[in-house]
XYZ file of C-alpha atoms in Angstrom:
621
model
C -26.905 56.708 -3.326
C -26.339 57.743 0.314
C -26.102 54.293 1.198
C -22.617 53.885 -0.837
C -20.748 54.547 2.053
C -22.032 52.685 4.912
C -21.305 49.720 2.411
C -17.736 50.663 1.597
C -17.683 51.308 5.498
C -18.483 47.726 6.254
C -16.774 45.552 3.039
C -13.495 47.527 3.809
C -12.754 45.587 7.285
C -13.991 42.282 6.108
C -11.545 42.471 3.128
C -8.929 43.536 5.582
C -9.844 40.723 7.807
C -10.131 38.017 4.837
C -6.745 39.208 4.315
C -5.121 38.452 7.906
C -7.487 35.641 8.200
C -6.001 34.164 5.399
C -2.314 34.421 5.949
C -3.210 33.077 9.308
C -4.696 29.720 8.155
C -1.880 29.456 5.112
C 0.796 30.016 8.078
C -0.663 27.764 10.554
C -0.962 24.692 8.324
C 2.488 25.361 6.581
C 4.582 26.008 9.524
C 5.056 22.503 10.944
C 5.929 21.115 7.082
C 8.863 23.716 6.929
C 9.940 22.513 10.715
C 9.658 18.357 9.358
C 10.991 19.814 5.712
C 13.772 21.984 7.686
C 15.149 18.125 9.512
C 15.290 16.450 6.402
C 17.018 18.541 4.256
C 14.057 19.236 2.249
C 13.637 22.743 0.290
C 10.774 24.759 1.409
C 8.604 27.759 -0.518
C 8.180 30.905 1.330
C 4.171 31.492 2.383
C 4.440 34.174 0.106
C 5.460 32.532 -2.980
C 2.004 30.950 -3.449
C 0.039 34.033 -4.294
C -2.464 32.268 -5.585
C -2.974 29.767 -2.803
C -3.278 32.737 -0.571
C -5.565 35.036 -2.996
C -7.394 31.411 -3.158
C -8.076 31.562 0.744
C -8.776 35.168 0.819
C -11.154 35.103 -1.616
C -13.184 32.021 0.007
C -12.970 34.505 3.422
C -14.119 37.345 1.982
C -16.832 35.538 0.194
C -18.113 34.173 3.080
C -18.080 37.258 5.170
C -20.096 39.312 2.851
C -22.430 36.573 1.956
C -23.092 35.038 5.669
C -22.800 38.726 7.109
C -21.685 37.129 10.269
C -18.078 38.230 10.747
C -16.860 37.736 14.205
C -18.634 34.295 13.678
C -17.170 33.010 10.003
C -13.694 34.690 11.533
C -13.757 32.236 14.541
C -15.165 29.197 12.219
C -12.163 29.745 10.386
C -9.415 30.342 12.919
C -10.952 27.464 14.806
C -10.519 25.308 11.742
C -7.030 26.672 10.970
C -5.840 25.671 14.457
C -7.367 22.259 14.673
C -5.739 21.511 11.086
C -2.484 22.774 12.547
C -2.599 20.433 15.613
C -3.551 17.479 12.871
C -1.217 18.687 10.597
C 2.073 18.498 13.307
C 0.177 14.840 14.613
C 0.562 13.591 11.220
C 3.911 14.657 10.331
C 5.091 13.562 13.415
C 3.890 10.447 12.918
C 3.646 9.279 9.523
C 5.900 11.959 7.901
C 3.406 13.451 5.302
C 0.749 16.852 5.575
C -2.649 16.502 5.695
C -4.672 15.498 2.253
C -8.083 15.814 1.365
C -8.819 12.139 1.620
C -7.791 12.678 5.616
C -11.200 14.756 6.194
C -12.746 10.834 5.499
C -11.029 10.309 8.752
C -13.476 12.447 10.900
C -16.485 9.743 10.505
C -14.069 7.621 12.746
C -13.892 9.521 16.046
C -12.923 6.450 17.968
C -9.822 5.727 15.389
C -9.116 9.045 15.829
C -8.262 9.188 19.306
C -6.676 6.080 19.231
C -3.831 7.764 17.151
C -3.243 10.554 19.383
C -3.673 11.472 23.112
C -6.232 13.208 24.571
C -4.840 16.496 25.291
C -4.013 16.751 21.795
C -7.944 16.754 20.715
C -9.672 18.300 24.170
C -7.488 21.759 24.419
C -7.845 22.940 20.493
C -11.164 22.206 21.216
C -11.678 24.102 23.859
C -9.688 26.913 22.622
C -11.885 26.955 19.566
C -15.066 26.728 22.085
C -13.512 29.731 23.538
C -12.645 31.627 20.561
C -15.870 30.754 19.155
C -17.511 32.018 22.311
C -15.734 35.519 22.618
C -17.389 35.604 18.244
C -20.575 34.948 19.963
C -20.109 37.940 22.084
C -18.835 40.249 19.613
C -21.902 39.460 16.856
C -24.235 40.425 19.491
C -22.910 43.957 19.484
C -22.113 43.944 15.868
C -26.126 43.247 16.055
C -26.873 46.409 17.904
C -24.953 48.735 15.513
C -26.683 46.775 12.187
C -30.088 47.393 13.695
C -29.299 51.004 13.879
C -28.693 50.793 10.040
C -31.393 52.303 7.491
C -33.753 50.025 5.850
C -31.927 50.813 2.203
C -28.623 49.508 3.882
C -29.679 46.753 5.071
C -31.713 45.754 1.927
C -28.598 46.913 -0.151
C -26.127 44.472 1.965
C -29.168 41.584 1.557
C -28.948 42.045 -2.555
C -25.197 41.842 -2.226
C -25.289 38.657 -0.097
C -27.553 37.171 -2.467
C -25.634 38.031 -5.260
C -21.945 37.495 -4.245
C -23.322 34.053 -2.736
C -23.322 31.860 -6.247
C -19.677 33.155 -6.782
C -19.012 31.852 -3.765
C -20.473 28.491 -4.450
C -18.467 28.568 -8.003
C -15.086 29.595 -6.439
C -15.535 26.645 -4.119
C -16.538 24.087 -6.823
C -13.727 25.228 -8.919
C -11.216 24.245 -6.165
C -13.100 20.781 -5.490
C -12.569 20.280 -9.622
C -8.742 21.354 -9.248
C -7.337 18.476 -11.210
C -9.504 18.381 -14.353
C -7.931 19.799 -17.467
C -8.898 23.218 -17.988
C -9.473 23.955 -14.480
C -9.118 28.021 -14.470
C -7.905 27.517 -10.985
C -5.181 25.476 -11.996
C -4.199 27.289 -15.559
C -3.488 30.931 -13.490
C -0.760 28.470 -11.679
C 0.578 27.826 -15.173
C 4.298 28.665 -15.978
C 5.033 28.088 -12.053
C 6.856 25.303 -10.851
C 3.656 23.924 -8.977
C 2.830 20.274 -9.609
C 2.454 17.147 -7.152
C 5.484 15.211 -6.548
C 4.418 11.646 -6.765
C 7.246 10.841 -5.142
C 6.484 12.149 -1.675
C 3.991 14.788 -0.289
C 6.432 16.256 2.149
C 8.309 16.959 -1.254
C 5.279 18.240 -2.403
C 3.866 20.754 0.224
C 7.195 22.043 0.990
C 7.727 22.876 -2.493
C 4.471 24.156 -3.317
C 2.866 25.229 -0.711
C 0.081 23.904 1.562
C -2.828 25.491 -0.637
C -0.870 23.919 -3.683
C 0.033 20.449 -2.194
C -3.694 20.007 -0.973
C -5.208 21.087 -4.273
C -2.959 18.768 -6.510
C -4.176 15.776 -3.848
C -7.847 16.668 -4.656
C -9.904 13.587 -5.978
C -10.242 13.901 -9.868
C -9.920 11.806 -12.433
C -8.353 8.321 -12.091
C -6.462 8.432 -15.328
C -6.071 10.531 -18.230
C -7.026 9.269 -21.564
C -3.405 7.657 -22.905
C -2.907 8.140 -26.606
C -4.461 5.890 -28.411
C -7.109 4.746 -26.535
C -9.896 2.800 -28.116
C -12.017 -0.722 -28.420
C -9.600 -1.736 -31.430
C -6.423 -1.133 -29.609
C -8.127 -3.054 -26.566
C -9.267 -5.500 -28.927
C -5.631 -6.160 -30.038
C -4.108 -6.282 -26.386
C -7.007 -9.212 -25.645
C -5.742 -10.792 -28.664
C -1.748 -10.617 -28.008
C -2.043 -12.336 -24.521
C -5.297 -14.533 -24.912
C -2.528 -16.345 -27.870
C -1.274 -19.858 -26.701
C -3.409 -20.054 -23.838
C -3.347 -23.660 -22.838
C -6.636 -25.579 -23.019
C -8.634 -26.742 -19.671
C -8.818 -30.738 -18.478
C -10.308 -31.337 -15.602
C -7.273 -32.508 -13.854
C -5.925 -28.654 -13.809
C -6.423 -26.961 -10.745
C -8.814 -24.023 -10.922
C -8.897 -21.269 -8.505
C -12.832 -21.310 -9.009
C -12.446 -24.829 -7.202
C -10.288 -23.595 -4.407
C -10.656 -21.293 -1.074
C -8.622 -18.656 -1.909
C -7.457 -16.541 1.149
C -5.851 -12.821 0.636
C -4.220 -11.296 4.023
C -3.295 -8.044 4.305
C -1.758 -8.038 7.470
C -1.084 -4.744 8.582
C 2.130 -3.154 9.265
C 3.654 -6.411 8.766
C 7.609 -5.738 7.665
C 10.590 -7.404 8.503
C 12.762 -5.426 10.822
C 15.746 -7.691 10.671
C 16.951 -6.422 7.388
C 16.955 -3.228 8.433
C 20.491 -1.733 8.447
C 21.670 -0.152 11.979
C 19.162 -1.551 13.567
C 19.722 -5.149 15.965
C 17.391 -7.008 17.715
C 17.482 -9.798 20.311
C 16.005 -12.593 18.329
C 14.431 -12.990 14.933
C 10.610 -11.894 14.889
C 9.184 -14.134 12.413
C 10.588 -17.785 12.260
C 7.671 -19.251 11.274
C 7.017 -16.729 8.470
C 10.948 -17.889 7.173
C 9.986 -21.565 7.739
C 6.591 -21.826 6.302
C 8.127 -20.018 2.879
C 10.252 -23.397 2.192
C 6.400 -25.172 1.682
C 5.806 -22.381 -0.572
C 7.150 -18.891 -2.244
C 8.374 -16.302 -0.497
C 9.741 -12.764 -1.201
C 8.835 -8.899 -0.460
C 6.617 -6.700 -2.456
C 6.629 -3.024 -2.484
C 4.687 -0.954 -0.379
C 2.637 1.886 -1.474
C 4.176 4.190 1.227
C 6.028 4.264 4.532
C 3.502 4.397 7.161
C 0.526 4.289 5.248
C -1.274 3.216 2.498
C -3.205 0.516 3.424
C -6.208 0.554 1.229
C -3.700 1.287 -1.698
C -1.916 -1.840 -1.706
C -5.254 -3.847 -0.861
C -6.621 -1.634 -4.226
C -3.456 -2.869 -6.124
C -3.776 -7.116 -4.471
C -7.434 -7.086 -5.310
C -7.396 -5.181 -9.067
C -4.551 -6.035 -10.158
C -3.947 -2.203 -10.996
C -0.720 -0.254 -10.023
C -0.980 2.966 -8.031
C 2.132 4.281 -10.173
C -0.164 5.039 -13.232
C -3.479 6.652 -11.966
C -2.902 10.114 -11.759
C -0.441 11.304 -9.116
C -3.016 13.285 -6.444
C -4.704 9.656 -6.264
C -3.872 8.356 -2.759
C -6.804 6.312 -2.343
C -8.540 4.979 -5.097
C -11.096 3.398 -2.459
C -11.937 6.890 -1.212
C -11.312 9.103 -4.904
C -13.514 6.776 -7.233
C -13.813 3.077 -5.967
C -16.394 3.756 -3.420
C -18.549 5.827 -6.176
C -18.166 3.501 -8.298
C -21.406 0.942 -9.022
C -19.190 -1.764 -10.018
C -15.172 -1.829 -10.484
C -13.366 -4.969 -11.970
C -11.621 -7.077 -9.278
C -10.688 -10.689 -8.405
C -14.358 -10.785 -6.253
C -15.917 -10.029 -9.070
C -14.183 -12.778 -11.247
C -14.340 -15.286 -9.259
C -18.078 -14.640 -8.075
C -19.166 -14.566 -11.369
C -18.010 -18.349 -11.638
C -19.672 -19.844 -8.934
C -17.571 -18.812 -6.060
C -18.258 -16.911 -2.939
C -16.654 -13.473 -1.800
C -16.538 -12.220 2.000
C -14.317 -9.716 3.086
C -12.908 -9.806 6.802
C -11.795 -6.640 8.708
C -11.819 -6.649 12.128
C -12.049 -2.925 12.882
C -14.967 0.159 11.249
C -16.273 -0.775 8.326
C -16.348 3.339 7.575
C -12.538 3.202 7.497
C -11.888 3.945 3.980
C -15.495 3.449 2.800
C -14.977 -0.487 2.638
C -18.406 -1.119 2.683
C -19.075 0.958 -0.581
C -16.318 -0.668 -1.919
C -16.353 -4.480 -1.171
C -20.077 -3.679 -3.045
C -18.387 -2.598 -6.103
C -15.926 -5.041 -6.341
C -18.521 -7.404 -6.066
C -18.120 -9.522 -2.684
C -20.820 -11.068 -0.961
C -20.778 -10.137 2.989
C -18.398 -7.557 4.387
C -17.644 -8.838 7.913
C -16.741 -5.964 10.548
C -15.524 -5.531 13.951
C -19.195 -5.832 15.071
C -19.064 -9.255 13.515
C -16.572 -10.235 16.190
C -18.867 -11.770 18.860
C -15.887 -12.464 22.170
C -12.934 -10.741 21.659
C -9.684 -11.740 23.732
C -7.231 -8.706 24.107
C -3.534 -9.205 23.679
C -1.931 -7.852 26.383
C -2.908 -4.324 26.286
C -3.114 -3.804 22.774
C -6.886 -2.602 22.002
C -7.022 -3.621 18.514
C -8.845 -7.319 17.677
C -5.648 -9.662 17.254
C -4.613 -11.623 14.764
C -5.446 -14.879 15.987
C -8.814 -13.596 16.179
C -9.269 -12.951 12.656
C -7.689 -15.676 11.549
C -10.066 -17.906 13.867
C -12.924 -15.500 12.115
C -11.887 -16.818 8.787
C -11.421 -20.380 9.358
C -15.218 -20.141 10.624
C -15.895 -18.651 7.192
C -14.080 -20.923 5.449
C -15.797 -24.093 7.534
C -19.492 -22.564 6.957
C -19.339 -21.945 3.124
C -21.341 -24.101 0.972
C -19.139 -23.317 -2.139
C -15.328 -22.541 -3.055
C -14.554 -19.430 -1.019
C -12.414 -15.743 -1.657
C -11.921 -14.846 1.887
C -9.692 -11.085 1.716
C -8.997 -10.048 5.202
C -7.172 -6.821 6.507
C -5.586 -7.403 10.039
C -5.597 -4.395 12.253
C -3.624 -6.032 15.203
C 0.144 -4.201 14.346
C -1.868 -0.688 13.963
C -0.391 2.370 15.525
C 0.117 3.445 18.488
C 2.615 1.121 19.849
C 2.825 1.761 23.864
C 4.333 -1.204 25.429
C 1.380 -3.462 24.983
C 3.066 -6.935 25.620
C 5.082 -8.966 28.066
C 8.634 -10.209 26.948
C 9.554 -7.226 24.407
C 12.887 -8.008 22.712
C 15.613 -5.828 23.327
C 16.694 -3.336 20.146
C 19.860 -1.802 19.606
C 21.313 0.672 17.210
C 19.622 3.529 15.366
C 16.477 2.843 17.955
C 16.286 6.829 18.853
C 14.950 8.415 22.257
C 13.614 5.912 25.016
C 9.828 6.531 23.866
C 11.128 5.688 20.302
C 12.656 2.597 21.604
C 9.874 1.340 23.205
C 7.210 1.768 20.215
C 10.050 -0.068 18.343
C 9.946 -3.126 20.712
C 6.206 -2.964 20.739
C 5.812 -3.240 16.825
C 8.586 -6.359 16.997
C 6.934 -8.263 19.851
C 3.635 -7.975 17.727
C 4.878 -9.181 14.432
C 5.964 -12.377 16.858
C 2.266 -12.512 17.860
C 1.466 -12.272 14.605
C 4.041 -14.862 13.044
C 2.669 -17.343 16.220
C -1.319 -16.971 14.798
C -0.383 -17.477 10.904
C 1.763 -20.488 11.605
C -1.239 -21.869 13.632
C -3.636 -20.729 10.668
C -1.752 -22.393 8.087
C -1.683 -25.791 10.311
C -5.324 -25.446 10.807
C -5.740 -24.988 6.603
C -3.377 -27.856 6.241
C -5.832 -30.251 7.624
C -8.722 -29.510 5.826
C -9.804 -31.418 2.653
C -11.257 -28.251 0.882
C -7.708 -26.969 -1.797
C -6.804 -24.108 -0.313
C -4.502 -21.000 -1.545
C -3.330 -18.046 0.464
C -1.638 -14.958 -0.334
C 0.065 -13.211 2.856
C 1.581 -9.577 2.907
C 2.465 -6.586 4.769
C 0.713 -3.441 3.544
C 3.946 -1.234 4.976
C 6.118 -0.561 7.828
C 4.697 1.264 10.731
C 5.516 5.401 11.010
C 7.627 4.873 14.121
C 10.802 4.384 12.829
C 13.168 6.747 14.549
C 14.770 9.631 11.823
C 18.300 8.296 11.605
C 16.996 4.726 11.079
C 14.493 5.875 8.352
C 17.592 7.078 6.453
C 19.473 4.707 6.382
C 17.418 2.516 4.933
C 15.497 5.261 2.157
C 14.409 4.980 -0.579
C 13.728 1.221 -1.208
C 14.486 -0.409 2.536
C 11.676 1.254 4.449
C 8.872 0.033 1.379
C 10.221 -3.586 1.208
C 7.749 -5.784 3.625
C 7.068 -9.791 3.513
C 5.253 -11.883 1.132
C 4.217 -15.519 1.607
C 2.163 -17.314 -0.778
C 1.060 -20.999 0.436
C -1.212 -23.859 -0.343
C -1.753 -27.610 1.465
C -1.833 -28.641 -2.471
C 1.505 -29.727 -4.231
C 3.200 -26.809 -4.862
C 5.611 -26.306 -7.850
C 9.278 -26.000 -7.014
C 8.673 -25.464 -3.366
C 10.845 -22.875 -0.806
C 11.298 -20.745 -4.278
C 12.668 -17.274 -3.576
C 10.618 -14.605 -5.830
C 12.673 -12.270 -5.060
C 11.014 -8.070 -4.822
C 7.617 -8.566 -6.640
C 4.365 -6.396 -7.031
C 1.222 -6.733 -4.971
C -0.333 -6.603 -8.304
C 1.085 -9.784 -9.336
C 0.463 -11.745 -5.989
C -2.715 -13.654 -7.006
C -1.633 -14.155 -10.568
C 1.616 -15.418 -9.109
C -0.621 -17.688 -6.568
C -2.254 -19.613 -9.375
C 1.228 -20.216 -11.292
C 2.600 -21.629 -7.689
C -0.169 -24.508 -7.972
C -0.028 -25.012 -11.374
C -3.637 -23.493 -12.036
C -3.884 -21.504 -15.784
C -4.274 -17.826 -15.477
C -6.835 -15.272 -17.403
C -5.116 -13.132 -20.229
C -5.210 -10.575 -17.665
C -3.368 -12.068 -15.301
C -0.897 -13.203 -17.858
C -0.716 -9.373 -18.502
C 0.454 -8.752 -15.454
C 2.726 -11.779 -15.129
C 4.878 -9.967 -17.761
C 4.908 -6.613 -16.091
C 6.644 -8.372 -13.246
C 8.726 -10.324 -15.124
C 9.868 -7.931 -17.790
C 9.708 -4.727 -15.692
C 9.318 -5.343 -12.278
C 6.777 -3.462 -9.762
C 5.758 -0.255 -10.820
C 5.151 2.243 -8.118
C 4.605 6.218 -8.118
C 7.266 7.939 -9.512
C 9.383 4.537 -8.846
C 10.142 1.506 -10.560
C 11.948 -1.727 -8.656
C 13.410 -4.477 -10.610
C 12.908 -8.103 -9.412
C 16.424 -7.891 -7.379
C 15.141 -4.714 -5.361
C 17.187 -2.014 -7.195
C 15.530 1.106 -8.453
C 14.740 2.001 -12.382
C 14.533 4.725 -14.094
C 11.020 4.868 -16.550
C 13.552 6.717 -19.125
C 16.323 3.081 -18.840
C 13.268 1.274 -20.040
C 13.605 -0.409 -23.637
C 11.615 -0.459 -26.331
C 9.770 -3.557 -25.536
C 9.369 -2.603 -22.027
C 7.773 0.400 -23.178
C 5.862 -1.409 -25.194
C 4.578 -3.750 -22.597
C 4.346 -0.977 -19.747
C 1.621 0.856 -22.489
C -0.475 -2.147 -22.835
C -0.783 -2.155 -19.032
C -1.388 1.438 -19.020
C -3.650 1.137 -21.943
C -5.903 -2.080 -19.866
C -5.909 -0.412 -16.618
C -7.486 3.321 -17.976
C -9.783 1.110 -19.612
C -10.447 -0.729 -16.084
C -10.344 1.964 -13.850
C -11.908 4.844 -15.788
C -12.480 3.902 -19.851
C -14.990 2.326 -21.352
C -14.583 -1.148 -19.724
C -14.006 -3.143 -23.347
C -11.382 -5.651 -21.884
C -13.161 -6.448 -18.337
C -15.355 -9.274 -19.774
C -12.504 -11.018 -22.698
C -9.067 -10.014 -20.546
C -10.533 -11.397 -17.422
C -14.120 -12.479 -16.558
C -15.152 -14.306 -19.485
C -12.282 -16.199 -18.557
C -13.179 -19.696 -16.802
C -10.820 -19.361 -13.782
């Protein structure tokens, strides 16, 4: 047993390591959330607090130390790591206000939207420090080399039978973590009877709180939904029944959406600044947004998120399914499930299933947010791309494809189709960063921050202009043609550049609320209506009641969500007039109705899929 020692000799320092390795990374990627936490009033957790975040990371250190057997080389991997995610971490809280979360690591397929976001001393010199630290490991494994080959054969062989056997713990520990949210987890049980859970409310809240190890594991992809109580194909069954009841019967003088174009636009970062408080501008932004809504309806809707969240509200347009009930570490369903998913109910999928064609429209990577995957699931026919964009004109020096562009894109789609047409495009024009880009910025006064601030304020304002200019030409150019047409316009959420003291003043609702438009060159009922603060769940449902044209039971679902409870968000409710609710304030038959919902989108999203076919695409449209 002579070879005891040398192998206590050597799994002594690598535990010691593990250990300093791992407060390292746990203090690099926590310390800017306590500095953002620390400005906004927001409690923190000492490092310490989460033992078993850190005995979490230690363990995955030590692991790999003893099973790779390259120390000086898994030690640099990992400080390397740990600093990169600290330099991401500060970039992101800086500027979108929230850590890092697992969906992020999507992000590093997209290089070039990467470095867009940031500047390039920010990626090159963690880098290079980690080329250098990783270097210097190099070094230090080559002489760790020399002393190993000095070893005894029954050491070495010992320390090869340990590797091998420590190395499917190692895989367990890790799969464990990845399966963090399922019920039963062991992971997650040893942190219960702590105060650890995600705060759907906001994941500064959450990290600070928690933790970084905690906050990223409660954001780790699981399960959509839980089972609610009493799930099953009778209770569906009923729900179908309840609001297929009184459904008025077809003629063929009723407009159908199946016989219309039918154009979704997401336009991104599209809010309205002017009703803002403490903060004045030098003329209004969007007065052909506020002019075209007297031809049709206009109100706000309520963004997933401030500064993000894109995909979300597209999820929640295109499903008809509310981010405020799938389970709170869901921040994309297009990255957690959608994209995994071989087909997942949506309005493509309705309306292709009738006769009418599907192309989505997104004039930037199609790998941003695994769009491709998921346009296939929900059942569209052609994904167009920023590749798809044959001459592009810049706008000033703004090097995203501008809105006029992509509107010009769709009209072409719309003019080549041979049948009825769901066009869904996502604008990337008003995308972050904001540095000066156009001629004749407005001026902006008032809570507008440091000079830089003020200046990626006028930027965002001069593009929503641009971008009010190009929809007022688009819906001219859709006026004219014969084809009934439909469209549903919205802003996904306001950029992350709002300066602190103005992002205060207008929390919690203000800084969610962005436009909505919803317009059609058919006679529209009770024209320049005012719909007040509605969810982007019941924007297309709300579409067809604006031209008169008869909705699914589904949709009629969700028409009495809005009108009975208003838009239901994560960890927020906001009545029609914009003023928050409490879940608890709800009565009985709001209850009621917000469990049927509940109960149709598990079965949607996760369940057995009894109510796709009667609740919706049976449905003749």
């Amino acid at each position: 047993m002579s070879w005891i020692p040398a192998l206590r000799r050597s799994a002594v320092p690598d535990l010691a390591l593990a250990a300093v390795a791992a407060y390292l990374v746990v203090w690099l990627m926590t310390t800017p959330i306590h500095e953002v936490a620390a400005e906004r009033g927001v409690a923190t957790h000492d490092i310490l607090d989460d033992a078993v975040g850190l005995g979490l990371v230690w363990l995955l250190v030590a692991l790999l130390l003893v099973v790779t057997r390259q120390r000086w080389l898994v030690l640099a991997a990992v400080v390397g790591i740990a600093v990169a995610g600290h330099v991401a971490q500060r970039e992101k809280l800086t500027v979108l206000g929230e850590p890092l979360l697992p969906t992020d690591l999507g992000f590093l397929s997209n290089p070039d939207f990467l470095s867009s976001q940031t500047s390039t001393a920010t990626i090159v010199l963690p880098l290079l420090g980690a080329g250098l630290v990783m270097a210097l490991a190099v070094w230090a494994d080559r002489r760790r080399r020399r002393h190993v080959a000095g070893a005894s054969e029954a050491v070495r062989r010992r320390r090869r039978l340990v590797s091998l056997g420590l190395a499917p713990v190692l895989a367990l520990t890790v799969a464990v973590a990845l399966d963090f949210n399922r019920p039963g987890n062991p992971l997650r049980s040893l942190y219960a009877g702590s105060s650890v859970g995600c705060c759907p409310w906001g994941q500064l809240e959450n990290y600070a709180a928690n933790g970084f190890v905690a906050g990223f594991l409660t954001n780790v992809p699981g399960l959509a939904m839980q089972v609610p109580d009493g799930y099953s194909r009778e209770r569906i069954e009923e729900i179908v029944a309840r609001y297929s009841e009184d459904l008025p019967d077809r003629d063929g003088d009723t407009p159908s959406l199946a016989d219309m174009d039918v154009v979704v636009v997401l336009s991104e970062s599209f809010s309205d600044p002017t009703r803002l408080s403490g903060l004045s501008i030098e003329r209004d932004p969007l007065p052909q947004l506020r002019a075209r809504g007297g031809e049709g309806w206009s109100g706000q809707t309520v963004a997933s998120y401030y500064g993000t969240g894109t995909s979300t509200m597209e999820y929640q347009v295109l499903t008809g399914q509310s981010i405020g009930l799938l389970e709170p570490q869901i921040f994309s369903p297009y990255q957690s499930f959608v994209a995994g998913s071989r087909t997942f109910p949506s309005a493509a999928g309705w309306l292709t299933s009738h006769g009418s064609e599907a192309v989505a429209v997104h004039p930037f990577s199609a790998s941003m947010y695994q769009r491709r995957s998921v346009y296939d699931a929900f059942g569209f026919d052609e994904f167009l791309d920023e590749d798809d964009f044959a001459s592009v004109d810049p706008l000033g020096g703004n090097p995203f494809i501008s809105d006029a562009e992509a509107f010009g894109r769709t009209l072409e789609v719309l003019d080549d189709a041979t049948a009825p047409t769901l066009v869904n495009l996502v604008t990337i024009q008003n995308h972050s960063p904001f540095f000066g880009w156009y001629a004749g910025m407005p001026g902006v006064e008032g809570l507008v921050g440091d000079d830089d601030e003020r200046v990626h304020l006028a930027t965002w304002i001069r593009g929503l202009e641009h971008s009010d200019a190009a929809l007022d030409e688009f819906l001219a150019a859709l006026a004219e043609r014969e084809r009934p047409t439909v469209v549903v316009y919205y802003g996904d959420h306001y950029p992350g550049v709002l300066p602190a003291d103005l992002r205060e003043a207008n929390e919690p609702i203000g800084t969610l609320l962005t436009p909505v438009l919803l317009w059609s060159n058919l006679d529209v009922i009770d024209p320049g209506r005012d719909i007040g603060v509605v969810d982007a769940t019941g924007l297309l449902p709300m579409a067809a009641e604006m031209v008169g044209a008869p909705l699914p039971p589904y949709y009629r679902l969700l028409q009495h969500v809005q009108d009975e409870i208003g838009s239901v968000g994560r960890g927020l409710i906001v009545a029609g007039d914009g003023t928050p609710v409490d879940e608890e304030d709800l009565s009985e038959d709001q209850r009621r109705l917000l469990e049927d919902y509940r109960l149709v989108q598990y079965d949607f999203s996760a369940g057995k899929g009894y109510g796709v076919e009667p609740l919706w695409y049976d449905w003749v449209p």
